[in-house]
Amino acid sequence: MVKKFSMLALAGLIALPAVASASGGANANDLERKIEELSLQLDQLKAQMAEEGVGAVSKADFDDLADTVSDMEERSDSWDLAARIKFYGDFRARMDYYRAEGVSGTTYKNDINWTNRFRLNMRVKATENVEFKARLAMYKAWGMQTPATNDISPFVGGQYPLFDGNTTRSVSDSALYVDRAFVNWNNIGGNPLWFSIGRRPTTDGPPAELRMGTDHRLATPSLYMDWPFDGISMGYAYRWGSEAMGTGRVRFCYGRGFENGLQSDDSQNRLADTDFAGLSWDVMKKGNRFAYLQSFMAFNVFNYPAFSSDLVNAFAPDMFGPQLNVGNILHTSAVYEDKFGDVDIFGVAGWSMTDPSENGMFNDLVGMGAAQQMSAMGLSPAMIQGALAQMGMGDAEITPHTDSEDGYSVYLGARYNIDSVGLKLGAEWNYGSEYWISMSPGHDDFYASKLATRGHVFEVYGIYDLPTGEAISKYAKTFIRFGYQRYEYDYSGSMDWNMRPYDLDDEAYMAALNSQGMDPVDSADQVYLTFEAFF
């Protein structure tokens, strides 16, 4: 009996290094506890050998076991250096069909577009209260390896070139880019306070986890703020006095959306950096019930950022005019999530307000362009307004639009969970008003952010958990996701604060835009199918 016991102990010791490095979850306390247990077992064996004689277990086996325990004690610190680092990730293959109808009647479509997305997460504790988290991401189209600095690649997954606010979220090449990287200092001074700095977890916020099938919160802000950026946050966690209210957290957040670099004092178009600052508040969290509120200001907003495309940057002044700061944007949104039986529900409301500079926001580019041409012909402002009125554009503006404008959005959804067969069926609807601004360049809708739409979007989807056997990793999840989106636009320029949101039913303005080579999308249909594995 003693010999059998000692061999099992020896086998356990030999397996310790493999368990420590493979699990990613072992720590120094666990290893020390196991070593203490085995040391105790050695003492028991030694006592039994003295009582029963060496016939119960050989002296050589005992010495080997003792040497192994001693060696384990010396190496436990080294094991911890590896065991405390956790790696996990996910892979997604996605197929999209997209068809859009322009106001001119032109059809735009991509029958089948395949993409691969791979993300690798890392989490490691440096001290008891300091941890580092990171995520690398690759996102590319099948059959394409165009570098992100080329002007073609950014347009595969949309109509906006790559910049800091959509890198890793838009189709690019097969390189791994830093999607998230930040350090958290928790439990400051023994209090429920924390400080965090780095590239923020600010994409796929609530309620995106329902549609994306992860069922756990993926980001700090709501989905209306879907913008990868660098910054800091300071937070405080608390408990409500009522058990039904659960817990809450409130954070002050600051970030940089655009860094303009070194400039001279006499620069004619000197730009200020674009910064974000505001509050992010988990009002309450109890089980599946969650209430959230956020409010922030985007300061010194740019008319267009520094694109990753060298070619686009070379022609940007001709394409978009000089790069300017155009004012500030105040943004507030609220999220409520709950579950009743097998049904998850959510409701989201958003409000945006512009505070333009003298350069204006929501400028009437049609009116200003026509005024520039007529002014060159010698017409006075009054004559220009009269001519525009005769053309059916009596409300045209020929100077920058410096009035503050309010926009709002509503987003509702529900998901029915059929756990017995691993199927989830959901439906969502969102509406954006004429001047609504969604800060969502990092959206996951492939071509156009549905939450930025000035109009309606309807979506139905399904998630099916594949029967792939017992989970090996605690992160394991494998499913297919399929869905259909219907976009119905009321106004042009979704997510753009530069150009006036033109009514798509206004024939005069639509004709003017078409004559300038612009064809706003009137409606669009998108079908998607994904295969996703988390590991």
Short mmCIF file of C-alpha atoms in Angstrom, two decimals:
data_model
loop_
_atom_site.label_atom_id
_atom_site.label_comp_id
_atom_site.label_asym_id
_atom_site.label_seq_id
_atom_site.Cartn_x
_atom_site.Cartn_y
_atom_site.Cartn_z
CA MET A 1 0.00 0.00 0.00
CA VAL A 2 2.82 2.39 0.87
CA LYS A 3 4.65 1.67 -2.37
CA LYS A 4 1.51 2.33 -4.41
CA PHE A 5 0.99 5.59 -2.56
CA SER A 6 4.56 6.76 -3.23
CA MET A 7 4.41 6.00 -6.95
CA LEU A 8 1.20 8.02 -7.33
CA ALA A 9 2.84 10.89 -5.50
CA LEU A 10 5.86 10.69 -7.78
CA ALA A 11 3.62 10.68 -10.87
CA GLY A 12 1.85 13.75 -9.54
CA LEU A 13 5.15 15.56 -9.07
CA ILE A 14 6.29 14.74 -12.58
CA ALA A 15 3.01 16.08 -13.98
CA LEU A 16 3.18 19.37 -12.06
CA PRO A 17 5.29 21.33 -14.58
CA ALA A 18 3.03 20.33 -17.48
CA VAL A 19 -0.11 21.25 -15.55
CA ALA A 20 1.37 24.60 -14.53
CA SER A 21 2.31 25.65 -18.05
CA ALA A 22 -0.73 24.23 -19.84
CA SER A 23 -3.50 25.49 -17.58
CA GLY A 24 -2.42 29.10 -17.51
CA GLY A 25 -4.28 29.33 -14.23
CA ALA A 26 -1.82 27.97 -11.66
CA ASN A 27 -0.15 30.40 -9.30
CA ALA A 28 2.53 30.37 -6.62
CA ASN A 29 0.05 29.68 -3.82
CA ASP A 30 -1.33 26.60 -5.59
CA LEU A 31 2.14 25.19 -6.25
CA GLU A 32 3.35 25.87 -2.72
CA ARG A 33 0.28 24.15 -1.32
CA LYS A 34 0.87 21.07 -3.47
CA ILE A 35 4.54 20.94 -2.53
CA GLU A 36 3.63 21.20 1.17
CA GLU A 37 1.18 18.33 0.75
CA LEU A 38 3.78 16.15 -0.95
CA SER A 39 6.38 17.04 1.69
CA LEU A 40 3.91 15.92 4.34
CA GLN A 41 3.37 12.69 2.43
CA LEU A 42 7.15 12.15 2.40
CA ASP A 43 7.25 12.53 6.15
CA GLN A 44 4.47 9.97 6.48
CA LEU A 45 6.31 7.57 4.18
CA LYS A 46 9.48 7.99 6.18
CA ALA A 47 7.62 7.16 9.40
CA GLN A 48 5.99 4.11 7.82
CA MET A 49 9.36 2.90 6.55
CA ALA A 50 10.77 3.11 10.03
CA GLU A 51 7.84 1.11 11.44
CA GLU A 52 7.37 -1.48 8.66
CA GLY A 53 10.89 -1.78 7.29
CA VAL A 54 12.27 -0.98 3.91
CA GLY A 55 10.31 -3.84 2.35
CA ALA A 56 7.23 -1.63 2.07
CA VAL A 57 8.98 0.70 -0.36
CA SER A 58 12.49 0.66 -1.70
CA LYS A 59 15.05 3.09 -0.32
CA ALA A 60 15.93 4.14 -3.89
CA ASP A 61 12.30 5.01 -4.71
CA PHE A 62 12.04 7.02 -1.53
CA ASP A 63 15.24 8.94 -2.25
CA ASP A 64 14.10 9.68 -5.80
CA LEU A 65 10.82 11.03 -4.49
CA ALA A 66 12.59 13.18 -1.90
CA ASP A 67 14.95 14.60 -4.55
CA THR A 68 11.99 15.40 -6.81
CA VAL A 69 10.19 17.30 -4.05
CA SER A 70 13.34 19.30 -3.32
CA ASP A 71 13.75 20.07 -7.01
CA MET A 72 10.12 21.16 -7.27
CA GLU A 73 10.59 23.60 -4.40
CA GLU A 74 13.54 25.21 -6.17
CA ARG A 75 11.68 25.47 -9.48
CA SER A 76 8.29 26.62 -8.19
CA ASP A 77 9.14 30.29 -8.67
CA SER A 78 10.07 29.63 -12.31
CA TRP A 79 6.85 27.74 -12.90
CA ASP A 80 4.87 30.69 -11.62
CA LEU A 81 6.54 33.03 -14.10
CA ALA A 82 4.93 31.03 -16.91
CA ALA A 83 1.76 29.82 -15.21
CA ARG A 84 0.46 33.31 -14.41
CA ILE A 85 0.25 34.24 -18.13
CA LYS A 86 -3.05 33.27 -19.76
CA PHE A 87 -3.60 33.06 -23.50
CA TYR A 88 -6.99 32.62 -25.12
CA GLY A 89 -8.63 33.77 -28.31
CA ASP A 90 -11.18 33.29 -31.03
CA PHE A 91 -11.42 32.72 -34.77
CA ARG A 92 -14.25 33.72 -37.10
CA ALA A 93 -14.87 32.93 -40.74
CA ARG A 94 -17.65 35.06 -42.18
CA MET A 95 -19.56 35.23 -45.46
CA ASP A 96 -21.49 38.38 -46.43
CA TYR A 97 -23.93 39.20 -49.20
CA TYR A 98 -24.65 42.91 -49.64
CA ARG A 99 -26.93 44.76 -52.05
CA ALA A 100 -27.73 48.48 -51.93
CA GLU A 101 -29.91 50.78 -54.00
CA GLY A 102 -28.68 54.32 -54.57
CA VAL A 103 -31.02 57.28 -54.81
CA SER A 104 -30.17 57.44 -58.53
CA GLY A 105 -31.50 53.91 -59.00
CA THR A 106 -28.04 52.38 -59.37
CA THR A 107 -27.55 49.00 -57.69
CA TYR A 108 -24.37 48.25 -55.72
CA LYS A 109 -23.68 44.71 -54.59
CA ASN A 110 -21.12 42.19 -53.45
CA ASP A 111 -22.56 38.72 -54.02
CA ILE A 112 -20.17 36.83 -51.76
CA ASN A 113 -17.40 38.21 -49.61
CA TRP A 114 -15.46 35.90 -47.29
CA THR A 115 -13.34 37.15 -44.39
CA ASN A 116 -11.20 35.63 -41.64
CA ARG A 117 -10.75 37.21 -38.25
CA PHE A 118 -8.32 35.92 -35.62
CA ARG A 119 -7.89 37.47 -32.18
CA LEU A 120 -5.40 36.49 -29.48
CA ASN A 121 -5.91 37.64 -25.90
CA MET A 122 -3.33 37.78 -23.15
CA ARG A 123 -3.85 38.39 -19.45
CA VAL A 124 -1.14 38.47 -16.81
CA LYS A 125 -0.79 39.64 -13.22
CA ALA A 126 2.36 41.57 -12.36
CA THR A 127 1.50 41.97 -8.69
CA GLU A 128 -1.49 41.11 -6.56
CA ASN A 129 -3.32 44.26 -7.70
CA VAL A 130 -1.74 45.06 -11.07
CA GLU A 131 -2.68 43.17 -14.21
CA PHE A 132 -2.05 43.59 -17.93
CA LYS A 133 -4.55 42.71 -20.65
CA ALA A 134 -4.03 42.75 -24.39
CA ARG A 135 -5.64 41.59 -27.63
CA LEU A 136 -4.05 41.24 -31.05
CA ALA A 137 -6.29 41.02 -34.10
CA MET A 138 -6.04 40.02 -37.76
CA TYR A 139 -8.95 40.71 -40.11
CA LYS A 140 -8.63 40.06 -43.84
CA ALA A 141 -10.66 39.19 -46.91
CA TRP A 142 -10.14 35.85 -48.60
CA GLY A 143 -7.79 36.04 -51.54
CA MET A 144 -6.44 39.44 -50.62
CA GLN A 145 -3.12 40.53 -49.12
CA THR A 146 -3.05 44.25 -49.85
CA PRO A 147 -1.22 46.24 -47.15
CA ALA A 148 -3.29 48.70 -45.17
CA THR A 149 -1.27 51.63 -46.54
CA ASN A 150 -2.70 50.99 -50.00
CA ASP A 151 -5.81 52.87 -51.04
CA ILE A 152 -7.68 49.73 -52.14
CA SER A 153 -7.75 47.60 -48.99
CA PRO A 154 -9.69 49.97 -46.73
CA PHE A 155 -12.59 50.11 -49.15
CA VAL A 156 -13.21 46.35 -49.21
CA GLY A 157 -15.03 46.43 -45.90
CA GLY A 158 -16.65 49.83 -46.29
CA GLN A 159 -16.34 53.23 -47.82
CA TYR A 160 -13.96 54.81 -45.31
CA PRO A 161 -10.17 54.37 -45.32
CA LEU A 162 -8.35 53.00 -42.31
CA PHE A 163 -7.51 55.31 -39.40
CA ASP A 164 -6.91 54.94 -35.67
CA GLY A 165 -10.63 54.61 -34.90
CA ASN A 166 -11.26 51.58 -37.12
CA THR A 167 -7.90 49.77 -37.35
CA THR A 168 -8.34 46.05 -36.46
CA ARG A 169 -12.09 46.54 -37.06
CA SER A 170 -11.90 46.94 -40.84
CA VAL A 171 -10.67 44.49 -43.45
CA SER A 172 -6.92 44.81 -43.95
CA ASP A 173 -4.03 42.37 -44.46
CA SER A 174 -3.07 39.29 -42.44
CA ALA A 175 -0.83 41.12 -39.97
CA LEU A 176 -1.65 41.07 -36.25
CA TYR A 177 -2.32 44.57 -34.95
CA VAL A 178 -2.71 45.71 -31.35
CA ASP A 179 -6.45 45.92 -30.73
CA ARG A 180 -6.31 46.35 -26.96
CA ALA A 181 -3.41 46.79 -24.51
CA PHE A 182 -3.87 48.26 -21.05
CA VAL A 183 -2.80 47.95 -17.42
CA ASN A 184 -5.22 47.89 -14.50
CA TRP A 185 -4.21 48.87 -10.97
CA ASN A 186 -6.97 47.50 -8.76
CA ASN A 187 -7.81 47.73 -5.06
CA ILE A 188 -5.93 51.01 -4.64
CA GLY A 189 -5.19 51.60 -0.97
CA GLY A 190 -7.33 48.61 -0.06
CA ASN A 191 -10.41 50.38 -1.43
CA PRO A 192 -12.69 49.47 -4.37
CA LEU A 193 -10.84 51.94 -6.59
CA TRP A 194 -8.91 51.28 -9.78
CA PHE A 195 -6.84 53.05 -12.39
CA SER A 196 -6.41 51.86 -15.98
CA ILE A 197 -4.27 53.15 -18.86
CA GLY A 198 -3.60 52.02 -22.44
CA ARG A 199 -5.53 51.15 -25.59
CA ARG A 200 -9.04 50.82 -24.26
CA PRO A 201 -11.62 48.00 -24.45
CA THR A 202 -14.12 50.23 -26.24
CA THR A 203 -15.59 48.06 -29.01
CA ASP A 204 -18.63 45.73 -29.03
CA GLY A 205 -20.13 47.23 -25.88
CA PRO A 206 -23.54 46.25 -24.48
CA PRO A 207 -25.89 44.99 -25.78
CA ALA A 208 -23.66 43.56 -28.57
CA GLU A 209 -22.97 40.40 -26.56
CA LEU A 210 -26.46 39.08 -27.30
CA ARG A 211 -26.23 39.37 -31.08
CA MET A 212 -22.60 38.20 -31.11
CA GLY A 213 -23.33 35.10 -29.06
CA THR A 214 -20.77 35.63 -26.30
CA ASP A 215 -23.30 36.26 -23.51
CA HIS A 216 -20.80 38.29 -21.49
CA ARG A 217 -19.97 41.98 -21.65
CA LEU A 218 -17.31 42.75 -24.27
CA ALA A 219 -16.48 46.41 -23.60
CA THR A 220 -16.89 49.31 -21.20
CA PRO A 221 -19.06 51.81 -23.15
CA SER A 222 -22.36 51.19 -24.88
CA LEU A 223 -22.43 50.10 -28.52
CA TYR A 224 -23.08 53.69 -29.60
CA MET A 225 -19.44 54.37 -28.64
CA ASP A 226 -17.70 51.75 -30.80
CA TRP A 227 -14.34 53.43 -31.29
CA PRO A 228 -10.91 51.91 -30.50
CA PHE A 229 -8.86 54.63 -28.82
CA ASP A 230 -6.06 55.15 -26.30
CA GLY A 231 -6.74 56.64 -22.89
CA ILE A 232 -7.18 56.26 -19.15
CA SER A 233 -9.97 55.59 -16.69
CA MET A 234 -10.40 55.84 -12.92
CA GLY A 235 -13.23 53.97 -11.29
CA TYR A 236 -15.05 53.14 -8.07
CA ALA A 237 -17.08 50.01 -7.36
CA TYR A 238 -19.95 49.93 -4.88
CA ARG A 239 -22.85 47.88 -3.59
CA TRP A 240 -26.39 49.17 -3.27
CA GLY A 241 -28.02 48.83 0.12
CA SER A 242 -30.78 46.74 -1.45
CA GLU A 243 -29.93 43.18 -2.47
CA ALA A 244 -32.24 43.52 -5.48
CA MET A 245 -30.09 46.37 -6.85
CA GLY A 246 -26.83 44.39 -6.72
CA THR A 247 -23.63 46.26 -7.52
CA GLY A 248 -22.48 49.22 -9.57
CA ARG A 249 -19.39 50.98 -10.90
CA VAL A 250 -18.69 54.54 -11.95
CA ARG A 251 -15.68 55.64 -14.02
CA PHE A 252 -14.15 58.83 -15.30
CA CYS A 253 -12.69 58.21 -18.76
CA TYR A 254 -10.33 60.22 -20.93
CA GLY A 255 -8.93 59.33 -24.34
CA ARG A 256 -7.33 60.67 -27.49
CA GLY A 257 -9.13 60.18 -30.78
CA PHE A 258 -6.61 62.03 -32.94
CA GLU A 259 -3.02 63.15 -32.32
CA ASN A 260 -1.88 65.85 -34.71
CA GLY A 261 1.82 65.79 -33.78
CA LEU A 262 4.37 68.58 -33.91
CA GLN A 263 3.22 71.86 -35.49
CA SER A 264 4.66 75.35 -35.88
CA ASP A 265 3.04 78.42 -34.34
CA ASP A 266 2.67 80.08 -37.72
CA SER A 267 0.91 77.12 -39.37
CA GLN A 268 -2.12 78.36 -41.32
CA ASN A 269 -4.21 75.26 -40.61
CA ARG A 270 -3.00 74.48 -37.12
CA LEU A 271 -5.03 71.61 -35.68
CA ALA A 272 -5.75 70.75 -32.06
CA ASP A 273 -5.77 67.15 -30.86
CA THR A 274 -9.15 65.44 -30.63
CA ASP A 275 -9.90 64.19 -27.11
CA PHE A 276 -12.73 62.33 -25.37
CA ALA A 277 -13.71 62.85 -21.72
CA GLY A 278 -16.74 61.76 -19.74
CA LEU A 279 -18.41 59.39 -17.29
CA SER A 280 -19.22 55.71 -17.71
CA TRP A 281 -21.63 54.40 -15.07
CA ASP A 282 -22.81 50.85 -14.40
CA VAL A 283 -25.81 52.06 -12.43
CA MET A 284 -26.72 48.57 -11.25
CA LYS A 285 -25.95 44.93 -12.04
CA LYS A 286 -27.88 42.07 -10.52
CA GLY A 287 -27.93 38.74 -12.33
CA ASN A 288 -29.15 39.39 -15.87
CA ARG A 289 -30.48 42.85 -15.00
CA PHE A 290 -28.14 45.64 -16.02
CA ALA A 291 -28.59 49.42 -16.25
CA TYR A 292 -25.89 51.62 -17.73
CA LEU A 293 -25.44 55.33 -18.45
CA GLN A 294 -22.63 57.17 -20.21
CA SER A 295 -22.04 60.79 -21.17
CA PHE A 296 -18.95 62.23 -22.80
CA MET A 297 -17.70 65.13 -24.88
CA ALA A 298 -15.55 64.83 -28.00
CA PHE A 299 -13.39 67.96 -28.06
CA ASN A 300 -11.93 69.59 -31.19
CA VAL A 301 -13.45 67.10 -33.60
CA PHE A 302 -11.71 66.84 -36.98
CA ASN A 303 -13.40 67.08 -40.34
CA TYR A 304 -11.36 64.03 -41.33
CA PRO A 305 -8.58 62.09 -39.54
CA ALA A 306 -5.08 61.06 -40.59
CA PHE A 307 -5.77 58.03 -42.76
CA SER A 308 -3.52 54.98 -42.89
CA SER A 309 -3.63 55.21 -46.67
CA ASP A 310 -0.67 57.13 -48.08
CA LEU A 311 -2.49 57.58 -51.38
CA VAL A 312 -5.64 58.96 -49.77
CA ASN A 313 -3.57 61.32 -47.61
CA ALA A 314 -1.76 62.60 -50.70
CA PHE A 315 -5.06 63.68 -52.28
CA ALA A 316 -7.00 64.40 -49.08
CA PRO A 317 -6.91 68.24 -49.42
CA ASP A 318 -8.37 67.95 -52.91
CA MET A 319 -10.88 65.27 -51.91
CA PHE A 320 -12.05 66.68 -48.57
CA GLY A 321 -10.66 70.22 -48.43
CA PRO A 322 -8.14 71.43 -45.81
CA GLN A 323 -7.98 69.48 -42.55
CA LEU A 324 -9.78 71.48 -39.86
CA ASN A 325 -11.18 71.31 -36.35
CA VAL A 326 -14.93 71.79 -36.63
CA GLY A 327 -16.15 71.88 -33.02
CA ASN A 328 -17.29 69.60 -30.18
CA ILE A 329 -19.84 66.82 -29.86
CA LEU A 330 -21.75 65.94 -26.68
CA HIS A 331 -22.91 62.33 -26.59
CA THR A 332 -25.14 60.60 -24.02
CA SER A 333 -26.68 57.12 -24.05
CA ALA A 334 -28.39 54.66 -21.71
CA VAL A 335 -28.72 50.87 -21.83
CA TYR A 336 -31.07 48.52 -20.00
CA GLU A 337 -30.81 44.73 -20.25
CA ASP A 338 -32.86 42.03 -18.55
CA LYS A 339 -34.03 38.45 -18.90
CA PHE A 340 -37.48 36.98 -18.42
CA GLY A 341 -37.56 33.22 -18.56
CA ASP A 342 -35.87 32.23 -21.83
CA VAL A 343 -36.06 35.71 -23.36
CA ASP A 344 -33.29 38.34 -23.19
CA ILE A 345 -34.40 41.91 -23.86
CA PHE A 346 -32.69 45.28 -24.12
CA GLY A 347 -33.46 48.90 -24.80
CA VAL A 348 -30.96 51.64 -25.69
CA ALA A 349 -31.47 55.37 -26.17
CA GLY A 350 -28.93 57.89 -27.45
CA TRP A 351 -28.68 61.65 -27.79
CA SER A 352 -26.02 63.67 -29.62
CA MET A 353 -25.55 67.45 -29.76
CA THR A 354 -23.11 69.42 -31.88
CA ASP A 355 -21.24 72.53 -30.79
CA PRO A 356 -19.71 73.81 -34.06
CA SER A 357 -16.76 76.14 -34.50
CA GLU A 358 -16.70 78.89 -37.13
CA ASN A 359 -15.88 76.14 -39.65
CA GLY A 360 -19.31 74.68 -39.11
CA MET A 361 -20.78 71.19 -38.80
CA PHE A 362 -23.51 69.69 -41.01
CA ASN A 363 -22.54 72.19 -43.71
CA ASP A 364 -24.73 72.41 -46.81
CA LEU A 365 -22.09 71.44 -49.36
CA VAL A 366 -24.57 71.73 -52.23
CA GLY A 367 -25.54 75.29 -51.31
CA MET A 368 -21.98 76.38 -50.49
CA GLY A 369 -20.66 74.86 -53.72
CA ALA A 370 -23.30 76.56 -55.82
CA ALA A 371 -22.72 79.85 -54.01
CA GLN A 372 -19.00 79.67 -54.71
CA GLN A 373 -19.60 79.21 -58.42
CA MET A 374 -22.24 81.95 -58.61
CA SER A 375 -20.13 84.35 -56.58
CA ALA A 376 -17.33 83.91 -59.10
CA MET A 377 -19.84 85.01 -61.74
CA GLY A 378 -20.49 88.23 -59.80
CA LEU A 379 -23.83 87.37 -58.15
CA SER A 380 -24.60 88.86 -54.75
CA PRO A 381 -25.63 86.65 -51.77
CA ALA A 382 -29.28 87.73 -52.21
CA MET A 383 -29.20 86.81 -55.88
CA ILE A 384 -27.58 83.47 -55.04
CA GLN A 385 -30.34 82.65 -52.53
CA GLY A 386 -32.95 83.56 -55.11
CA ALA A 387 -31.36 81.37 -57.76
CA LEU A 388 -31.18 78.41 -55.34
CA ALA A 389 -34.84 78.92 -54.42
CA GLN A 390 -35.78 78.74 -58.10
CA MET A 391 -33.88 75.45 -58.29
CA GLY A 392 -36.04 74.02 -55.49
CA MET A 393 -33.47 74.60 -52.73
CA GLY A 394 -34.95 77.57 -50.90
CA ASP A 395 -33.56 76.39 -47.55
CA ALA A 396 -30.00 76.10 -48.90
CA GLU A 397 -27.22 77.57 -46.76
CA ILE A 398 -24.32 79.29 -48.47
CA THR A 399 -22.17 79.78 -45.35
CA PRO A 400 -20.90 77.29 -42.73
CA HIS A 401 -23.64 75.87 -40.50
CA THR A 402 -22.75 77.04 -36.97
CA ASP A 403 -26.04 76.20 -35.24
CA SER A 404 -26.12 73.46 -32.61
CA GLU A 405 -28.12 70.41 -33.70
CA ASP A 406 -29.65 67.61 -31.64
CA GLY A 407 -29.97 64.04 -32.79
CA TYR A 408 -31.38 60.95 -31.14
CA SER A 409 -31.55 57.20 -31.62
CA VAL A 410 -33.57 54.28 -30.24
CA TYR A 411 -32.38 50.66 -30.29
CA LEU A 412 -34.55 47.72 -29.15
CA GLY A 413 -34.07 43.97 -29.28
CA ALA A 414 -34.97 40.56 -27.89
CA ARG A 415 -33.50 37.07 -28.07
CA TYR A 416 -35.31 33.79 -27.40
CA ASN A 417 -33.05 31.03 -26.07
CA ILE A 418 -33.97 27.42 -26.84
CA ASP A 419 -31.35 25.81 -24.62
CA SER A 420 -32.57 22.26 -25.22
CA VAL A 421 -31.31 22.38 -28.81
CA GLY A 422 -28.63 25.08 -28.42
CA LEU A 423 -30.48 27.61 -30.59
CA LYS A 424 -30.99 31.33 -30.02
CA LEU A 425 -33.26 33.47 -32.19
CA GLY A 426 -33.16 37.26 -32.05
CA ALA A 427 -34.70 40.37 -33.56
CA GLU A 428 -33.54 43.99 -33.38
CA TRP A 429 -34.64 47.41 -34.63
CA ASN A 430 -32.98 50.80 -34.43
CA TYR A 431 -33.84 54.29 -35.62
CA GLY A 432 -31.69 57.40 -35.99
CA SER A 433 -32.99 60.91 -36.50
CA GLU A 434 -31.89 63.55 -39.04
CA TYR A 435 -28.93 64.89 -37.03
CA TRP A 436 -28.07 61.70 -35.12
CA ILE A 437 -24.34 60.96 -34.69
CA SER A 438 -23.17 57.54 -33.58
CA MET A 439 -19.49 57.35 -32.59
CA SER A 440 -19.10 53.90 -34.11
CA PRO A 441 -16.33 53.69 -36.75
CA GLY A 442 -15.29 50.38 -35.15
CA HIS A 443 -18.63 48.73 -35.93
CA ASP A 444 -18.90 45.04 -36.85
CA ASP A 445 -21.49 45.36 -39.63
CA PHE A 446 -18.91 45.03 -42.44
CA TYR A 447 -20.12 47.81 -44.76
CA ALA A 448 -22.16 50.34 -42.77
CA SER A 449 -22.72 50.82 -39.04
CA LYS A 450 -26.36 50.07 -38.48
CA LEU A 451 -26.45 52.16 -35.29
CA ALA A 452 -25.22 55.20 -37.24
CA THR A 453 -28.11 54.98 -39.70
CA ARG A 454 -30.31 58.05 -40.08
CA GLY A 455 -33.40 56.00 -40.67
CA HIS A 456 -34.43 52.45 -39.78
CA VAL A 457 -32.58 49.13 -39.60
CA PHE A 458 -34.33 45.80 -39.02
CA GLU A 459 -32.37 42.66 -38.18
CA VAL A 460 -33.22 39.03 -37.47
CA TYR A 461 -30.58 36.46 -36.57
CA GLY A 462 -29.94 33.00 -35.20
CA ILE A 463 -27.11 31.44 -33.21
CA TYR A 464 -26.64 27.67 -33.11
CA ASP A 465 -24.23 26.10 -30.63
CA LEU A 466 -22.48 23.28 -32.44
CA PRO A 467 -22.32 19.85 -30.72
CA THR A 468 -18.50 19.67 -30.69
CA GLY A 469 -17.99 17.54 -27.57
CA GLU A 470 -16.82 18.31 -24.06
CA ALA A 471 -15.12 21.67 -23.54
CA ILE A 472 -11.37 21.53 -22.93
CA SER A 473 -10.99 25.24 -22.25
CA LYS A 474 -13.19 27.34 -19.98
CA TYR A 475 -13.38 29.84 -22.84
CA ALA A 476 -14.59 27.18 -25.29
CA LYS A 477 -17.57 28.07 -27.44
CA THR A 478 -18.25 27.02 -31.03
CA PHE A 479 -21.28 28.19 -32.99
CA ILE A 480 -22.60 29.41 -36.29
CA ARG A 481 -24.35 32.75 -36.56
CA PHE A 482 -26.66 33.76 -39.39
CA GLY A 483 -28.71 36.87 -39.94
CA TYR A 484 -30.39 39.38 -42.24
CA GLN A 485 -30.29 43.19 -42.03
CA ARG A 486 -32.53 45.65 -43.83
CA TYR A 487 -31.36 49.29 -43.97
CA GLU A 488 -33.91 51.99 -44.86
CA TYR A 489 -32.32 55.44 -44.92
CA ASP A 490 -34.24 58.69 -44.46
CA TYR A 491 -31.24 61.02 -44.63
CA SER A 492 -27.77 60.91 -46.13
CA GLY A 493 -24.41 60.99 -44.41
CA SER A 494 -24.76 58.47 -41.58
CA MET A 495 -22.00 58.94 -38.96
CA ASP A 496 -20.81 62.11 -40.74
CA TRP A 497 -20.90 65.45 -38.92
CA ASN A 498 -19.45 67.43 -41.82
CA MET A 499 -22.16 67.35 -44.49
CA ARG A 500 -25.78 68.30 -44.07
CA PRO A 501 -28.05 65.23 -43.76
CA TYR A 502 -30.07 65.63 -46.95
CA ASP A 503 -33.61 64.29 -47.11
CA LEU A 504 -33.45 61.43 -49.62
CA ASP A 505 -36.94 62.32 -50.87
CA ASP A 506 -35.84 65.83 -51.86
CA GLU A 507 -35.36 65.48 -55.62
CA ALA A 508 -33.59 68.83 -56.08
CA TYR A 509 -30.85 68.06 -53.61
CA MET A 510 -30.51 64.46 -54.78
CA ALA A 511 -30.07 65.67 -58.37
CA ALA A 512 -27.41 68.12 -57.21
CA LEU A 513 -25.54 65.39 -55.30
CA ASN A 514 -25.74 63.02 -58.27
CA SER A 515 -24.30 65.71 -60.54
CA GLN A 516 -21.29 65.88 -58.21
CA GLY A 517 -20.76 62.12 -58.35
CA MET A 518 -22.42 61.35 -55.02
CA ASP A 519 -25.19 58.75 -54.82
CA PRO A 520 -26.52 58.32 -51.26
CA VAL A 521 -27.78 54.84 -50.42
CA ASP A 522 -31.56 54.70 -50.14
CA SER A 523 -31.86 51.11 -48.89
CA ALA A 524 -29.66 48.07 -48.44
CA ASP A 525 -29.93 44.36 -47.67
CA GLN A 526 -27.22 42.30 -46.02
CA VAL A 527 -27.09 38.57 -45.25
CA TYR A 528 -24.28 37.09 -43.16
CA LEU A 529 -23.17 33.66 -42.01
CA THR A 530 -20.33 33.02 -39.57
CA PHE A 531 -18.47 30.06 -38.09
CA GLU A 532 -16.92 31.07 -34.77
CA ALA A 533 -14.70 29.24 -32.32
CA PHE A 534 -13.52 30.54 -28.94
CA PHE A 535 -10.66 28.74 -27.26
#
